[in-house]
Coordinates of C-alpha atoms in Angstrom, one line a residue:
Chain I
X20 CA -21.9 -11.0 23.7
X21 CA -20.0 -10.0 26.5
X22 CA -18.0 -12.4 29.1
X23 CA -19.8 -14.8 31.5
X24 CA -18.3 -15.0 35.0
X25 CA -19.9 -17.7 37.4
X26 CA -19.3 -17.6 40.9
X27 CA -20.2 -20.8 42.7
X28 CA -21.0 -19.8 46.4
X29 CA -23.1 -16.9 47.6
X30 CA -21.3 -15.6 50.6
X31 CA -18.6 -13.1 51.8
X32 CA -16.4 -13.8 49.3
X33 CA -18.5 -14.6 46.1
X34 CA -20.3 -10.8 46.8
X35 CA -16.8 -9.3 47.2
X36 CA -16.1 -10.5 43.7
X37 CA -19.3 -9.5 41.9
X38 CA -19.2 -6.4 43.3
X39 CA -15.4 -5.9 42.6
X40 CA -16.0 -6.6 38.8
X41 CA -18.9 -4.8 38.9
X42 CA -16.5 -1.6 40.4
X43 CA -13.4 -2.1 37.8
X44 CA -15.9 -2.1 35.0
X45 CA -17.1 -5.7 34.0
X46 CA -19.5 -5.4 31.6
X47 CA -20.4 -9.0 30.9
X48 CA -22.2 -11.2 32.5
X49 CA -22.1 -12.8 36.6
X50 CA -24.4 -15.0 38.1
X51 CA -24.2 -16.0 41.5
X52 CA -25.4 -19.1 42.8
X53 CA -25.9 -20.5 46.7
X54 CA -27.3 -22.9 48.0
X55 CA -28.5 -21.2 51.1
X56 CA -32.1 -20.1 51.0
X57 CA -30.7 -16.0 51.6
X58 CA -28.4 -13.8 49.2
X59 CA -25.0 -13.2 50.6
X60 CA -25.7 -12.1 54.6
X61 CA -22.8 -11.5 57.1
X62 CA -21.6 -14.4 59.4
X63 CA -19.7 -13.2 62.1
X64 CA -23.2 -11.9 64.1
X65 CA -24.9 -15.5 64.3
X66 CA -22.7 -16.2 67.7
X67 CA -22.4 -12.2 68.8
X68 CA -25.3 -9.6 68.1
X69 CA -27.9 -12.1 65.9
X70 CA -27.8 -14.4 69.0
X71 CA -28.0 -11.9 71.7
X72 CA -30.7 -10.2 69.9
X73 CA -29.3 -7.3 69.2
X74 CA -29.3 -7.2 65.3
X75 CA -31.9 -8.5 63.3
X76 CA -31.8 -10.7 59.8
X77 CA -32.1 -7.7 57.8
X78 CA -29.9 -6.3 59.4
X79 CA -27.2 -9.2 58.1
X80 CA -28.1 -8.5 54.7
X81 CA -24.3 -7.5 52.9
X82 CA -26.4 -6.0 50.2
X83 CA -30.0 -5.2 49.3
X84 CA -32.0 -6.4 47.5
X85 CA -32.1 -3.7 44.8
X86 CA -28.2 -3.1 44.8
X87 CA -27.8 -6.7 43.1
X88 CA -30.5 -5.7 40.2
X89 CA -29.2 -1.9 40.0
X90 CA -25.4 -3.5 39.2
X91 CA -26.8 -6.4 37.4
X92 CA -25.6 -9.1 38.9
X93 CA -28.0 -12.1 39.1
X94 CA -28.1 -14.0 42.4
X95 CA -29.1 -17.2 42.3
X96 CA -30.5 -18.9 46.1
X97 CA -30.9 -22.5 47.5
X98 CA -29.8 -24.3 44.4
X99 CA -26.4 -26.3 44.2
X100 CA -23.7 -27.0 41.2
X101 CA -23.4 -30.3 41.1
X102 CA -21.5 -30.9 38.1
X103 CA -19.4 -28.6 35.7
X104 CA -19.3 -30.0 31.6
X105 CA -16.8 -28.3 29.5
X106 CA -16.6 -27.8 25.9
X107 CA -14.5 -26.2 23.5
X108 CA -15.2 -22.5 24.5
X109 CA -16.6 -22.8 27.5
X110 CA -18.2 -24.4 30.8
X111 CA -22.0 -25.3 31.8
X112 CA -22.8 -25.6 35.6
X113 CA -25.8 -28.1 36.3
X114 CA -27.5 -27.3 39.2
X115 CA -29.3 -29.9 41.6
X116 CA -32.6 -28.2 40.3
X117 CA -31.4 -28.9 36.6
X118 CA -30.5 -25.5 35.9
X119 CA -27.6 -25.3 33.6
X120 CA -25.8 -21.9 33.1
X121 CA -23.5 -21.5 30.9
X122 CA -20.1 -19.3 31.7
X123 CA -16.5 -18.6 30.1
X124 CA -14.7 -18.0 33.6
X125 CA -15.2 -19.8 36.7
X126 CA -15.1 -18.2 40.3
X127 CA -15.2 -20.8 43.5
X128 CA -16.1 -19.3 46.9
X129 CA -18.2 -22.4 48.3
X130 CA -16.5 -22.2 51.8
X131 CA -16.5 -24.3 54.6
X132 CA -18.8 -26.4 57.1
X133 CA -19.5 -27.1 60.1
X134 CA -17.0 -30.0 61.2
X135 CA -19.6 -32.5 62.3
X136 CA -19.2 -34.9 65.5
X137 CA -19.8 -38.7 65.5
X138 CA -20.8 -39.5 68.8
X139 CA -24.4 -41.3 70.0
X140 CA -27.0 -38.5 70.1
X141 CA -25.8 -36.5 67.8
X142 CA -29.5 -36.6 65.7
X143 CA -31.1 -35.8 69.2
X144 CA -33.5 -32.1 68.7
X145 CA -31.1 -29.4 70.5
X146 CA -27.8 -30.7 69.1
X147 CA -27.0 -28.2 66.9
X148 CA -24.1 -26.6 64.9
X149 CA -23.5 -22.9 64.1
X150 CA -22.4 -22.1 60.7
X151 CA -25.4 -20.5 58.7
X152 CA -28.6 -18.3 59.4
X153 CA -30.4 -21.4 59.5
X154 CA -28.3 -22.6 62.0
X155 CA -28.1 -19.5 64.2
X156 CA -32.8 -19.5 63.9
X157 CA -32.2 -23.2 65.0
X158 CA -30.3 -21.9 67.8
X159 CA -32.2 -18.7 68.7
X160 CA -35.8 -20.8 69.0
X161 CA -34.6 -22.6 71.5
X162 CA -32.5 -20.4 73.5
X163 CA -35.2 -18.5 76.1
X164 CA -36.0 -21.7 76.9
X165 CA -33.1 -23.2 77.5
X166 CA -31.7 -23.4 81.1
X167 CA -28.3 -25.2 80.6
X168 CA -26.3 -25.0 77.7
X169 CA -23.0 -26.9 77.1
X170 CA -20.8 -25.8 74.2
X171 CA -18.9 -28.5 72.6
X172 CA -15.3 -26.8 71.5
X173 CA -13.2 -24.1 72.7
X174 CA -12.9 -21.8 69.8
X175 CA -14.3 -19.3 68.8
X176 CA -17.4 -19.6 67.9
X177 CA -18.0 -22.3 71.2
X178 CA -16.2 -19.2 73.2
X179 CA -18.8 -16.3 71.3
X180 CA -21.9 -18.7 72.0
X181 CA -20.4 -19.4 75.9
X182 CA -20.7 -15.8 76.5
X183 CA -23.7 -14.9 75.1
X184 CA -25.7 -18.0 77.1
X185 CA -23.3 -16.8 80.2
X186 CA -24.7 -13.5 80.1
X187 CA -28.0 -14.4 79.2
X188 CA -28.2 -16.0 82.6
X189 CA -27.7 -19.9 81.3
X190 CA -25.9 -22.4 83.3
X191 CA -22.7 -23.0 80.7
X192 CA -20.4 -25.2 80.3
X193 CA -17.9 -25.5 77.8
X194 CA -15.9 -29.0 77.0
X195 CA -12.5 -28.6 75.0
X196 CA -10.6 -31.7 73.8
X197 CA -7.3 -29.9 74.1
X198 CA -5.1 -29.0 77.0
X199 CA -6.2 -25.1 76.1
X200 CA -8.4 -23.2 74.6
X201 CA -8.4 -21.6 71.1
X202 CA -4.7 -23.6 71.0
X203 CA -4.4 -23.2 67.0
X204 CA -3.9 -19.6 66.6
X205 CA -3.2 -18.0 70.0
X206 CA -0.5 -18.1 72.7
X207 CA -0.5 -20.2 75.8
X208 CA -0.7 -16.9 77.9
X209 CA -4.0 -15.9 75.8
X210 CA -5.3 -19.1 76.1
X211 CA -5.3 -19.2 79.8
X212 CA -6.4 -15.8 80.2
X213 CA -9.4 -16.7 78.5
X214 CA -10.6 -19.8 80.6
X215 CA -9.9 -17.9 83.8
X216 CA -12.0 -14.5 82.0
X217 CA -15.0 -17.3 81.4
X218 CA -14.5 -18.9 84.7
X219 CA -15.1 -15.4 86.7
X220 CA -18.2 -15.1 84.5
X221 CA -19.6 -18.5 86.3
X222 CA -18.9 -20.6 82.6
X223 CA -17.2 -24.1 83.9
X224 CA -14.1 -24.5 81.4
X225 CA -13.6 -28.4 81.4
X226 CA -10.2 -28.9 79.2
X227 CA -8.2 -32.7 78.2
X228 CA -12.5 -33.5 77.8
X229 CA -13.8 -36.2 75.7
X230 CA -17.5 -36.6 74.9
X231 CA -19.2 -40.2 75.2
X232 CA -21.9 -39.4 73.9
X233 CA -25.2 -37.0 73.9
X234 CA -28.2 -38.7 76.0
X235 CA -31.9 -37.4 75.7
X236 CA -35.4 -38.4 76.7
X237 CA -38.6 -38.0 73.9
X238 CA -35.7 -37.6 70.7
X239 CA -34.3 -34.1 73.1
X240 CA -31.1 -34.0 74.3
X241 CA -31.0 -33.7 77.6
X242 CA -27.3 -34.0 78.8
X243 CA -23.6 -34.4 77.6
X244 CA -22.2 -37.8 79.1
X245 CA -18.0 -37.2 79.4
X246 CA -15.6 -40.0 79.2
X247 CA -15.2 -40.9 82.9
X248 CA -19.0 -41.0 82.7
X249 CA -20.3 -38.0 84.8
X250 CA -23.2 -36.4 82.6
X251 CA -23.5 -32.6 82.3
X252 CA -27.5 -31.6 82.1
X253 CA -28.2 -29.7 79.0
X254 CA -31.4 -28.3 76.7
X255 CA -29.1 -27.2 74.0
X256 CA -25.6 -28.7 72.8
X257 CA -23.8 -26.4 70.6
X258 CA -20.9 -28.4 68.5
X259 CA -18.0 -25.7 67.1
X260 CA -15.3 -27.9 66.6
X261 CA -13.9 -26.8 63.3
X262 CA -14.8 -26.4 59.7
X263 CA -14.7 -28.5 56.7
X264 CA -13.7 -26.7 53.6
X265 CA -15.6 -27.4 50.8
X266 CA -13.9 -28.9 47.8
X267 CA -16.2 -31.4 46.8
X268 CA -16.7 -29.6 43.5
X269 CA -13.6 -28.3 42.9
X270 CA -12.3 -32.1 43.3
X271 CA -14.8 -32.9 40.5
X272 CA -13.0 -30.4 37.9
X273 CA -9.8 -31.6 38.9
X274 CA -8.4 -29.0 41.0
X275 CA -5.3 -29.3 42.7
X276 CA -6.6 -29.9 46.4
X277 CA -4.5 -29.9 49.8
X278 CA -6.7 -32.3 52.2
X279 CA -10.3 -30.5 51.4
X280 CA -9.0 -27.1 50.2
X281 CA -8.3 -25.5 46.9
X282 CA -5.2 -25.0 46.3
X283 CA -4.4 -21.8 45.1
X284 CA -1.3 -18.9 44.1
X285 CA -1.5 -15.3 45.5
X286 CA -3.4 -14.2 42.5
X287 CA -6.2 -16.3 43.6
X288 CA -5.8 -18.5 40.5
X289 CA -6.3 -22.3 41.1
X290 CA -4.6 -25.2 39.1
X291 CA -6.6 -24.4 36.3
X292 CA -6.3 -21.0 34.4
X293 CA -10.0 -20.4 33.8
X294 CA -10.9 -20.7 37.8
X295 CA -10.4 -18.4 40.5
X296 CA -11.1 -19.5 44.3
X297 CA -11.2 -17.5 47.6
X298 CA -12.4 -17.4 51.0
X299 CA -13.1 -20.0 53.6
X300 CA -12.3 -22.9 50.9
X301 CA -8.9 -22.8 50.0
X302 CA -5.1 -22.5 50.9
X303 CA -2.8 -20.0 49.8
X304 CA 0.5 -18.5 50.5
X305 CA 1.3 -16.7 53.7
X306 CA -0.8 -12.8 52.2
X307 CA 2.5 -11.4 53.9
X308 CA 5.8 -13.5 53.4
X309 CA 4.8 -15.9 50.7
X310 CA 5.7 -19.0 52.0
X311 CA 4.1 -22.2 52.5
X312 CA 0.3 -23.1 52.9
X313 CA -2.5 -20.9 55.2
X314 CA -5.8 -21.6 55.4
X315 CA -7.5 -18.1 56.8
X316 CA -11.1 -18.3 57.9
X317 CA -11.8 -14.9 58.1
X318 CA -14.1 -12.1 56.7
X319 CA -11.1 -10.2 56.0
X320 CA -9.4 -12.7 53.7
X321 CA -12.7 -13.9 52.5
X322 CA -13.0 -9.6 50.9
X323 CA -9.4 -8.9 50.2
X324 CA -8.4 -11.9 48.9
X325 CA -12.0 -12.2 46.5
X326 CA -10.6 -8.9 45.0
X327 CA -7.4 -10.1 44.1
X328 CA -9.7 -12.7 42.3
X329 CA -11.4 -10.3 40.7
X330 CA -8.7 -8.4 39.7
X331 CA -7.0 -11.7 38.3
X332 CA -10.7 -12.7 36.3
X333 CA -10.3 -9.7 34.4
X334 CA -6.6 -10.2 33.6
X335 CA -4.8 -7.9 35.8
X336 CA -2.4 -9.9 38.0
X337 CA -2.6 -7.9 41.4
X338 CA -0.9 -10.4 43.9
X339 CA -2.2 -11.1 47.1
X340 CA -0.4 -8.7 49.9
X341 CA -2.4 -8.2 53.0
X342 CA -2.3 -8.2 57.1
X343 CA -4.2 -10.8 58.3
X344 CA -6.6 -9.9 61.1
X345 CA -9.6 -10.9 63.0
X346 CA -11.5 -10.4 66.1
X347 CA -13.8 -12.3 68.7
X348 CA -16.3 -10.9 70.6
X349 CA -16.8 -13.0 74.4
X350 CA -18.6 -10.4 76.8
X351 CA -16.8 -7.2 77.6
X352 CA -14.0 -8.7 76.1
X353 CA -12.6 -7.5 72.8
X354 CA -10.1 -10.0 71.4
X355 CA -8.3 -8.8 68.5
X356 CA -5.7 -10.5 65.9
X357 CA -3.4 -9.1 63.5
X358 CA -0.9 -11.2 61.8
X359 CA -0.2 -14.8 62.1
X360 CA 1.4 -15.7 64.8
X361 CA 2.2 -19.6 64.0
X362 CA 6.0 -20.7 64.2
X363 CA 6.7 -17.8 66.7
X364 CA 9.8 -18.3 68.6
X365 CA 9.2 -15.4 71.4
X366 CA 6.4 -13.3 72.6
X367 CA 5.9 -10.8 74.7
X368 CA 3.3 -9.7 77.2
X369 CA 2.0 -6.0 77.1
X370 CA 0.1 -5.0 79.7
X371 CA -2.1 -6.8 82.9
X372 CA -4.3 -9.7 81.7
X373 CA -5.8 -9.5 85.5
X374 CA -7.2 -6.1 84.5
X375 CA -8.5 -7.6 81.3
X376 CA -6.9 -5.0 78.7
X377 CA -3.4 -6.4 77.4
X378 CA -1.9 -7.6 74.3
X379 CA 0.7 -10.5 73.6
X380 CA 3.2 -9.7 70.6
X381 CA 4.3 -12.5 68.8
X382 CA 7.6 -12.4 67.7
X383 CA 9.8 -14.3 65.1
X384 CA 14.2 -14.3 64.5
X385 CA 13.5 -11.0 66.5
X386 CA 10.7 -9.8 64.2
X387 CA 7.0 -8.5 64.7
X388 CA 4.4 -11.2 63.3
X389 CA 1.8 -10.6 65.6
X390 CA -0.2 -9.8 67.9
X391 CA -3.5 -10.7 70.2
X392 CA -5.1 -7.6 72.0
X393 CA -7.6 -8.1 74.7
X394 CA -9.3 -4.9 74.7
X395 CA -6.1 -2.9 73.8
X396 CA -7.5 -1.4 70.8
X397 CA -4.3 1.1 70.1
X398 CA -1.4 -1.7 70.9
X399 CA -3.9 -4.1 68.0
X400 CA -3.9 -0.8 65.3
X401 CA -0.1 -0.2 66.1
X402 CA 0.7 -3.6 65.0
X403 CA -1.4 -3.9 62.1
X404 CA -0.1 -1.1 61.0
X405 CA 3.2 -2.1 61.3
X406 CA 3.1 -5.4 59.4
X407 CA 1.1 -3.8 56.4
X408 CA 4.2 -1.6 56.6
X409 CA 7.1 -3.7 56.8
X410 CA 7.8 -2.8 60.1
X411 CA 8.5 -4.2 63.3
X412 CA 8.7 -3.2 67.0
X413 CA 11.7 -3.9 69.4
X414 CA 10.6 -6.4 71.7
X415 CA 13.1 -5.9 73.6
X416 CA 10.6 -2.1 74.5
X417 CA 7.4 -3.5 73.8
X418 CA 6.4 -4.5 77.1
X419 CA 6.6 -0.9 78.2
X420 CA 3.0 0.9 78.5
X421 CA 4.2 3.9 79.0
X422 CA 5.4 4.1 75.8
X423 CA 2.5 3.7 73.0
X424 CA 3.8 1.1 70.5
X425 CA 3.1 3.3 67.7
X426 CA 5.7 5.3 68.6
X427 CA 8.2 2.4 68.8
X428 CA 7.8 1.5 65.1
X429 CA 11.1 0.8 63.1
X430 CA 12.2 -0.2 59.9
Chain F
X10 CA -37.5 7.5 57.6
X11 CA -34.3 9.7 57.7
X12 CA -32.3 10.6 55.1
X13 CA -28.5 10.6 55.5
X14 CA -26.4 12.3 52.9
X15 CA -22.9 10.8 52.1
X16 CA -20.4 12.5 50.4
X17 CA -17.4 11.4 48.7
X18 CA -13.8 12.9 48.8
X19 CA -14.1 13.9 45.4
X20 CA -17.4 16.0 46.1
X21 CA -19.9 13.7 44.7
X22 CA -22.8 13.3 46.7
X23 CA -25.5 10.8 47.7
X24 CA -28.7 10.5 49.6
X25 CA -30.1 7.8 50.9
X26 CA -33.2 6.8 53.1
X27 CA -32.2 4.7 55.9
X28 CA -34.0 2.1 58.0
X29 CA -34.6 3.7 61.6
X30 CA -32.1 2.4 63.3
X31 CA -30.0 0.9 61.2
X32 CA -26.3 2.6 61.3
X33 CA -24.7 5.0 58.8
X34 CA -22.5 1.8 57.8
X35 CA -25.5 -0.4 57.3
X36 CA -27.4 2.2 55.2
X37 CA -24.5 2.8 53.0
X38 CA -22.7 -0.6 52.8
X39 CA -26.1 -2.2 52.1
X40 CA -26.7 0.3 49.3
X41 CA -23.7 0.1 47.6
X42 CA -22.1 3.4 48.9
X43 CA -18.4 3.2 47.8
X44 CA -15.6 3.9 50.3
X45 CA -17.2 2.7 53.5
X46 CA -15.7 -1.0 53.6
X47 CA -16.9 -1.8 56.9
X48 CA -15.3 -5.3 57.1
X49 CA -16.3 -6.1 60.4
X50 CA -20.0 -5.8 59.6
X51 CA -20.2 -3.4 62.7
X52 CA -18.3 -4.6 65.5
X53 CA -16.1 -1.5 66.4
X54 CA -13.2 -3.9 64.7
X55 CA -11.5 -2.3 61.8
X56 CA -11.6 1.0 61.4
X57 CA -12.4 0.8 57.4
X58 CA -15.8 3.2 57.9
X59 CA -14.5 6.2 58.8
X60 CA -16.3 9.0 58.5
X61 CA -16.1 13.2 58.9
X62 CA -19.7 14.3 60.0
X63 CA -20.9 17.5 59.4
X64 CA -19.8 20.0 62.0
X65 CA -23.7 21.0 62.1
X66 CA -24.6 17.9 63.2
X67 CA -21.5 16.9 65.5
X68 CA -23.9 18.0 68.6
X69 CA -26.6 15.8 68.3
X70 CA -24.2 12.7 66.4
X71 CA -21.8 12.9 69.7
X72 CA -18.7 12.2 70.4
X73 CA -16.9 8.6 70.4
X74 CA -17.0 6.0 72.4
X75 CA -13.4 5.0 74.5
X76 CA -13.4 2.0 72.2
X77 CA -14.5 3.7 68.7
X78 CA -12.0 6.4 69.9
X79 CA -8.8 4.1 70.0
X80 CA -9.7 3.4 67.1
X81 CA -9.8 6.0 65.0
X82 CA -6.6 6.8 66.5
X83 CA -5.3 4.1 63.9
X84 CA -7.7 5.0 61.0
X85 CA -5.6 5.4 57.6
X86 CA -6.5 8.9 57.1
X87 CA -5.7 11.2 60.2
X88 CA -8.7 11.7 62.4
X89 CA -10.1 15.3 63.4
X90 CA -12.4 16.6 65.6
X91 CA -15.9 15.5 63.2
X92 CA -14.2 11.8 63.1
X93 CA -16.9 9.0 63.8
X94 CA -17.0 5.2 62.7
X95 CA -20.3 4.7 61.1
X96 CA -21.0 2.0 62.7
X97 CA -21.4 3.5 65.8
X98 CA -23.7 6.1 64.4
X99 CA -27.5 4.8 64.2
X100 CA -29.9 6.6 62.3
X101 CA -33.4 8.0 63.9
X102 CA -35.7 10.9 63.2
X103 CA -33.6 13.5 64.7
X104 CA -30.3 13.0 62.5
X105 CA -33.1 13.1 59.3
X106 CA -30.8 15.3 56.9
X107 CA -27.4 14.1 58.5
X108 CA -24.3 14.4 56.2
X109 CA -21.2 12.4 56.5
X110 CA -17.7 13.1 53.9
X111 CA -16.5 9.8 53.1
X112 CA -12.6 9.5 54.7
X113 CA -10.1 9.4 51.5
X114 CA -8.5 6.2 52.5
X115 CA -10.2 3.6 55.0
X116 CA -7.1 0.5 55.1

């Protein structure tokens, strides 16, 4: 009987690993299992396309159907591991239904959710969170018929949803905690750019904002009380303040955890030899320098780094090397990240934010880390380019557009 | 519903029917087409589904989009003229029998 791979977690990243053992030749056996009611789907369209109406749920299918039958790989839907029992050999997974499947090697991609608020009103009907398709249907039912919608969080996803309701005619409102927006992973520069991008769309940016509480009529919210007391009218509330990861499981066999994500090595390997993790759920060294602890919520961590899982589950130690990158849709505007720009010492601005295309180039001891490019598709490739590469870019030149920074690459 | 033909850059081929509408990357990503990676699910974000369509149907596919365009002009294998991200490319009766090559290296 051939191997037994379970992957517990039926998203981006669990799919990325079946199919990667699938493609180097595993010929035992994987099971998938989520507890979602849909096979792996894509997330990033809930707050862009899926909520404008522009793509539809089949459409956010990552595979059909038939592909997981044709490659064997059995995918197991809204059921949850609850408990892992080892024996000699091997594992069993009990699920919440009492399933229990039985596996030699482990995989954990149960990601992350929703960071949940604890203010009065937070049960009220229109309070909602945006993390799953469920989630995003909540949303959508309610959204022609919503007038005002206030967005609580200025990240990205409260940022995605803010356009969308902008556009989509709503009176919006976004309240941010923080004295800017998006203020983890993006410059001061970008940060402002984006409040004044939302506030010339007619979105009101409050910033330094607490929330009292939610206050409704008949169980519906019907408005967003601030601290100092004013109340902001509102027929949907959409909380995006974060994400959880989820290591509830992974705390039950004993992994190493860092707050609540795995811990694990840029092979993808966590504390314990027979378990793999990847994706939204753990920590891991920088994919580029190797040092200290990143969490990256991204698609593109959750599929490169579920390969090098893969790679490792069938004993081929591939480490983890990789440029960082993600993007954020808000209207016309096309944010794009490569790198990670956190303990940057310089940056440098490329280009006219007024104009809405320009790029900020983070820079560290005099090196390229990163960048953020506001519709500046060519400055966004240059760089990512450059840091899968090795290189860097003079930033001494780099403010110069009449010089494409591709052509100022350097060793 | 059309058929698009993929082909890969060893020569090995692949047709498949595809919803009307959907987008060359949807058809083939959700069918398990190898080499189109496609890991922005669509967005015009990463250049990883590059493909060369058929010079017999370049008139009716079109030409790029400003945005799609930059792009490609950081795809990993060196654009030409037939370059498209198939993404950008939705499928209807008229491209029925459309045949992409597969680019050799998409990150």
């Amino acid at each position: 009987m051939g191997e037994r791979i379970l992957i517990v977690g039926a998203g981006q990243a669990g799919m990325q690993i079946a199919v990667s053992l699938r493609d180097a030749e595993f010929d035992g056996t994987i099971t998938m299992i989520g507890e979602e009611a849909h096979g792996p789907y894509q997330r990033p369209p809930l707050s862009k396309a899926f909520l404008a109406g522009e793509s539809d749920e089949e459409s956010l299918e990552l595979r059909s159907p038939a592909f997981y039958v044709e490659n064997n790989i059995v995918v197991i839907t809204d059921e949850r591991v609850v408990d892992v029992r080892w024996d000699a050999a091997h594992g069993t997974a009990i699920t919440n239904t009492g399933r229990e499947v039985a596996f030699d090697k482990l995989a954990l991609t149960t990601g992350a959710d929703a960071r949940p608020m604890d203010v009065e009103g937070v049960d009220l009907d229109g309070v909602l969170y945006l993390r799953g398709l469920a989630d995003a249907k909540a949303l959508k039912s309610r959204w022609d018929a919503a007038a005002n919608v206030v967005v609580i969080g200025g990240g990205f996803i409260g940022l995605e949803v803010a356009a969308v309701a902008r556009k989509n005619g709503k009176t919006t409102t976004i309240v941010h905690r923080s004295e800017r927006l998006m203020s983890r992973v993006v410059s001061p520069t970008t940060s402002k750019f984006f409040k004044e991008a939302h506030e010339r769309r007619g979105t009101t940016v409050l910033l330094n904002t607490q929330v009292s509480r939610f206050v409704g009529g008949g169980g519906k919210v019907t408005g967003v009380e601030l601290a100092d007391g004013t109340v902001i009218p509102a027929d949907i509330v959409m909380i995006g303040i974060g994400v959880i990861p989820r290591g509830d499981l992974a705390a039950k066999l004993g992994l190493e955890l860092k707050n609540d994500s795995i811990v694990v090595d840029e092979f993808a390997r966590t504390s314990n030899a027979r378990i793999v993790a990847a994706g939204d759920a753990v920590v891991m060294p920088h994919p580029l320098t190797g040092e200290g602890q990143v969490a990256l919520e991204s698609v593109q961590n959750a599929v490169d780094q579920a390969k090098v899982a893969a790679s490792t589950l069938m004993g081929v130690d591939h480490e983890y090397k990789a440029v960082p990158w993600f993007w954020s849709d808000q209207d016309t505007m096309k944010l794009q990240m490569a790198g990670i720009s956190t303990g940057y010492d310089e940056t440098v601005l490329r280009g006219n934010p007024d104009e809405e295309k320009f790029s900020v180039i983070y820079y560290r001891d005099g090196r390229l880390i990163a960048i953020d490019s506001v519709n500046e598709v060519l400055d966004y490739m240059a760089v990512r380019k450059a840091l899968g590469a090795g290189q860097t870019i003079p930033s001494d030149t780099a403010s110069d557009t009449s010089v494409k920074l591709k052509d100022m690459v350097q060793d | 519903m059309p058929n698009v033909t993929y082909i890969q850059p060893d020569g090995k081929e692949v047709t498949i029917e595809a919803r009307d509408g959907d987008s060359v990357m949807e058809t083939a990503v959700r069918n398990g087409v190898k080499g189109i990676i496609a890991e922005c699910g669509g967005a015009c974000a990463c250049a990883t589904c590059h493909v060369f369509v058929d010079e017999a149907f370049m008139g009716k596919v079109g030409e790029p989009g400003p945005l799609e365009d930059d792009m490609l002009d950081g795809s990993a294998e060196e654009r030409n003229a037939c370059s498209r991200l198939s993404c950008q490319i939705k499928m209807n009766a008229d491209l029925d029998g459309l045949r992409v090559r597969i680019a050799s290296e998409q990150v």
